[in-house]
XYZ file of C-alpha atoms in Angstrom:
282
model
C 178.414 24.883 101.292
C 179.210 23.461 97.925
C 176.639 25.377 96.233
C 177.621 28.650 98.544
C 181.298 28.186 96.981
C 180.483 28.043 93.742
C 177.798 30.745 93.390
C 180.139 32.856 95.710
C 183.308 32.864 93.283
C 180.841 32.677 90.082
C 179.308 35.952 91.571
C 183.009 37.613 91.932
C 183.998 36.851 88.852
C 180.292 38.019 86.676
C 180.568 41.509 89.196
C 184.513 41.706 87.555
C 183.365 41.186 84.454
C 180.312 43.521 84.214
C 182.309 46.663 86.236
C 184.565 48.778 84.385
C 186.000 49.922 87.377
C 187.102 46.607 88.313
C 189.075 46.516 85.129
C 192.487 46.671 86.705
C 195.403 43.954 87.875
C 193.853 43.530 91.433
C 190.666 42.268 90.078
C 192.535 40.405 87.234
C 194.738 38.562 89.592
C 191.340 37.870 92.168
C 189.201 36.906 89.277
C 191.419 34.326 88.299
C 191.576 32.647 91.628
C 188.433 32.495 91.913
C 188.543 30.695 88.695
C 190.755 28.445 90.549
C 188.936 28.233 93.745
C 185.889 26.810 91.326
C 187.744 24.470 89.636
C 189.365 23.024 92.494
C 185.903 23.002 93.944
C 184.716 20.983 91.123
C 187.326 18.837 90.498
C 187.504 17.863 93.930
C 184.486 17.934 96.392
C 181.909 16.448 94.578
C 183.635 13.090 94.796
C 184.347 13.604 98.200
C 180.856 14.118 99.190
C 179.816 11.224 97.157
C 182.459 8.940 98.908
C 180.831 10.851 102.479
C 176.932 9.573 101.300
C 177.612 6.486 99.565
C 177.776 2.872 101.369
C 180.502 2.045 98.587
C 183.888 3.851 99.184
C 185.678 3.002 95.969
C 187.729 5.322 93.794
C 189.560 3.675 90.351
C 193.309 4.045 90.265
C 192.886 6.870 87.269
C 190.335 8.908 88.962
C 192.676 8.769 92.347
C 195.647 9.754 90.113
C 193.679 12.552 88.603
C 192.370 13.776 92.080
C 196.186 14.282 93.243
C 196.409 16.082 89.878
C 193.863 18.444 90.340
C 194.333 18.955 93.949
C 198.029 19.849 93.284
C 197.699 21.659 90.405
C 195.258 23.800 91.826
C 196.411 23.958 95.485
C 200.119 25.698 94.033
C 198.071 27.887 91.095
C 196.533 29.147 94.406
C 199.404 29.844 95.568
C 200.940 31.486 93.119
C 198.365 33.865 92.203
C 197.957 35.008 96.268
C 202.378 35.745 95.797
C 201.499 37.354 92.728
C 198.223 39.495 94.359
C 201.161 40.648 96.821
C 203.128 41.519 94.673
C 200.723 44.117 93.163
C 200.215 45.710 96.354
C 203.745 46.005 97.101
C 203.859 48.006 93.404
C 200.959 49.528 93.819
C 201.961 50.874 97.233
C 204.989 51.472 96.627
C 205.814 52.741 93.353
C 202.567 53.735 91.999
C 203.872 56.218 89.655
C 205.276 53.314 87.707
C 202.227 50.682 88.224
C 200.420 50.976 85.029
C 204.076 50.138 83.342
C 205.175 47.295 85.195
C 201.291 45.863 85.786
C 200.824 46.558 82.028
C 197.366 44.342 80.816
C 199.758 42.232 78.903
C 202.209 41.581 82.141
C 199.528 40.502 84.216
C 198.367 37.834 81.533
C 201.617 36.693 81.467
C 202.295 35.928 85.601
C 198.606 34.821 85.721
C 199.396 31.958 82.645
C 202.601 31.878 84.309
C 200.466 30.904 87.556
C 198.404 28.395 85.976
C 201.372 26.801 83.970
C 203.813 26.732 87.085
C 200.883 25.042 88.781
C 200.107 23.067 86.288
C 203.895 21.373 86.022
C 204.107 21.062 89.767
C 200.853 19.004 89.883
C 201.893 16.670 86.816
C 205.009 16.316 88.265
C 204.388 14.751 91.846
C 201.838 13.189 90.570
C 203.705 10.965 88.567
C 206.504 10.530 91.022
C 203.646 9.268 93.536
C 201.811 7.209 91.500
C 205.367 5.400 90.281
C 205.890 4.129 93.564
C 204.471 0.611 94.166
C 201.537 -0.017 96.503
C 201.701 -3.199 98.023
C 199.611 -4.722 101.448
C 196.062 -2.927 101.713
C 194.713 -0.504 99.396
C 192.153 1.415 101.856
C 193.207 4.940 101.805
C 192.019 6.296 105.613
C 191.372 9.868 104.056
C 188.424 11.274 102.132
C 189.958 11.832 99.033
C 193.235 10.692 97.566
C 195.720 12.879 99.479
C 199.157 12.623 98.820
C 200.136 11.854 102.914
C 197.427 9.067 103.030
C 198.497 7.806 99.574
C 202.481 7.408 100.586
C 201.466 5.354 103.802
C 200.788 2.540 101.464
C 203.547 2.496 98.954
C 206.623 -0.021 100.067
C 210.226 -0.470 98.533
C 213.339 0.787 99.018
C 212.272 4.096 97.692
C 209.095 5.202 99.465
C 211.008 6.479 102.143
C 212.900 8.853 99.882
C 209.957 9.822 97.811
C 207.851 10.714 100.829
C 210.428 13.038 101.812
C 211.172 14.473 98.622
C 207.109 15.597 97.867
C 207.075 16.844 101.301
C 210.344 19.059 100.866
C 209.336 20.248 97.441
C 205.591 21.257 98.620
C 206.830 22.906 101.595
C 209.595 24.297 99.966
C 207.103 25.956 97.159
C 204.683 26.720 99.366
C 207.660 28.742 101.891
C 209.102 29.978 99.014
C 205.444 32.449 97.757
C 205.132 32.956 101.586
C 208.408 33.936 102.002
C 207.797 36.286 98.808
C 204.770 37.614 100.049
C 206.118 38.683 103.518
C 208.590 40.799 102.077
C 206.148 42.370 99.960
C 204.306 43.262 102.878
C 207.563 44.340 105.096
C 208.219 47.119 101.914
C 204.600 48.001 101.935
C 204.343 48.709 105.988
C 207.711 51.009 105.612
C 205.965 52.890 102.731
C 202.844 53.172 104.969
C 204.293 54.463 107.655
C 205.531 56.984 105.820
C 202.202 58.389 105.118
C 201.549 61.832 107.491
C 198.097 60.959 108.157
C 196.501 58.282 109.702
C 193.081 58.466 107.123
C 195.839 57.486 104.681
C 197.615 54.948 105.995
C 194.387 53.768 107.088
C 193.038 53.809 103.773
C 196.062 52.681 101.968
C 196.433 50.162 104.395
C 192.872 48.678 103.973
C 193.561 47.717 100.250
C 195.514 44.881 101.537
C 193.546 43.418 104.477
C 191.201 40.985 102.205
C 194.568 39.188 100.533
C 196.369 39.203 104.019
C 193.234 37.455 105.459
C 193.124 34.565 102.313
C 197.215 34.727 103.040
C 196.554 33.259 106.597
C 193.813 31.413 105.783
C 195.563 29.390 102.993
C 198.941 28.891 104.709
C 197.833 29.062 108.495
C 195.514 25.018 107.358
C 198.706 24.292 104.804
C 201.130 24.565 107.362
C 199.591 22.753 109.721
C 198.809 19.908 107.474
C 202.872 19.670 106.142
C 204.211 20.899 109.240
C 202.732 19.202 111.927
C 204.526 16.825 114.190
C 202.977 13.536 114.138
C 201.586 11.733 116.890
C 199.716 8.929 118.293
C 196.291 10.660 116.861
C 198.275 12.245 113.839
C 196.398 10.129 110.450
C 192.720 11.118 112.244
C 194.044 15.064 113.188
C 195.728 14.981 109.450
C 192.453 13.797 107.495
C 190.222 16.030 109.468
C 192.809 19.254 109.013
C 192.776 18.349 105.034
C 189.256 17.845 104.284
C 188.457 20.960 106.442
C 191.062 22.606 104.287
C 189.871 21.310 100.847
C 186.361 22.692 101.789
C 186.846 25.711 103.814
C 189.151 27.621 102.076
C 187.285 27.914 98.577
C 184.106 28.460 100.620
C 185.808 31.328 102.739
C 187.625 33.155 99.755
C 183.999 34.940 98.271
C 183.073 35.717 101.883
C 186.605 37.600 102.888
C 186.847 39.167 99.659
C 183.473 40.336 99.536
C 183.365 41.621 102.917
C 186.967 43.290 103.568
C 187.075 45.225 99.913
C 184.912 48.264 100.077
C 184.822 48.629 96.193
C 184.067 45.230 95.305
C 180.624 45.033 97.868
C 179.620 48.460 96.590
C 179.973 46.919 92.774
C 177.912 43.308 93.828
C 175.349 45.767 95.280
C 174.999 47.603 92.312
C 174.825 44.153 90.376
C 172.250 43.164 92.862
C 170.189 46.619 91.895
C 170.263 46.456 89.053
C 169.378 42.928 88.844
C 166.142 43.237 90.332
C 165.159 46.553 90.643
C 163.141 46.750 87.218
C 161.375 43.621 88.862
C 160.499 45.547 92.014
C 158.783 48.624 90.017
């Protein structure tokens, strides 16, 4: 699966890169999450699945600190750049005389690096807001990975109680906020789809969108369960399975959506595939 993941979002992005006609914002905006999706992968699972075969569970204090990092980091980028994605469907949908100004080459670069930079400061910052707490009493994490819930349960002082609250308010917050974002993007583009006379075109226009609505529920649908979640008596076990599952599943299932839901990207990976290996085959 970790293979699959990589090869999967490697093979988006070299099918991008190679296709002219793939040249435009929408691909932009997917090929850099899947950019994200592989470094997330990387940064990420292989430790886990080390930790999963090894005898010795151990992780240094740095490498724990720069596992929150990266999982952060990445986890909002992704974020981002799906509230972005929706926001070029609501302009392509509904103004698409004036798409190629405001989705100029040079505005996309910007609210991708915007993206990665946003990501990048929200990662850096709870990480070091965590990781200033003090940890006190055992230091066995019952997670996979270091996860920011798992992490908090063994911090003590006067503080932790505050702190705890305050990551979970701003990463639900954030994460609300580009759902929130990307809902109303969505509520504009069903009104202007509607308004289409026939039903070939609002299936058609409509079909443009179904491969980022998918990742939209994929992503939030295993985030909001993990931040959102009432606890219970069963509630560390539920919350460490629900995370891992999320940590792996979600880069593994973004190539798969993608490649199946949008027509014009599995015609261009067949003809990548063709012409691959068809001067082998003569």
């Amino acid at each position: 699966m970790y293979l699959f993941t990589l090869l999967g979002n490697l093979l988006i992005m070299a099918t991008i890169w190679r296709e002219h006609s793939l040249h435009t914002p929408m691909y932009l905006f997917l090929c850099a999450l899947s950019i994200s999706e592989i470094l997330f992968t990387v940064a990420v699972t292989p430790r886990m699945l080390v930790d999963m075969l090894s005898t010795h569970h151990s992780i240094s204090f740095v490498a724990c600190a720069s596992q929150m990092f990266f999982s952060f980091t990445f986890g909002f980028t992704h974020s981002f750049l799906l509230m972005i994605m929706g926001y070029d469907r609501y302009v392509a949908i509904c103004h698409p005389l004036r798409y190629n100004v405001l989705m100029s080459p040079g505005g996309c670069a910007r609210l991708v690096s915007w993206s990665w930079a946003g990501g990048s400061v929200m990662g850096m910052m709870l990480t070091l807001i965590v990781f200033h707490l003090t940890f006190c009493g055992s230091n066995e994490i019952h997670h996979f990975g270091c996860h920011v819930l798992a992490l908090l349960k063994l911090a003590c002082g006067k503080e932790t109680s505050s702190v705890t609250m305050g990551v979970i308010l701003v990463c639900v917050t954030a994460l609300m906020g580009c759902l929130f974002l990307i809902i109303l993007s969505y509520v504009f583009i069903v009104a202007a789809i509607l308004r289409i006379p026939s039903a070939e075109g609002r299936h058609k226009t409509f079909s443009t969108c179904v491969s980022h609505l998918t990742i939209v529920i994929v992503h939030y649908g295993f985030a909001s369960i993990i931040y959102l979640k009432p606890k219970g008596p069963r509630s560390m076990d539920s919350n460490t399975l629900m995370a891992t599952t999320y940590t792996v599943f979600t880069p593994f299932l973004s190539p798969i959506i993608f490649s199946l839901r949008n027509k014009e990207l599995k015609n261009a990976v067949k003809r990548t595939f063709h012409r691959k290996f068809s001067p082998l085959s003569s």
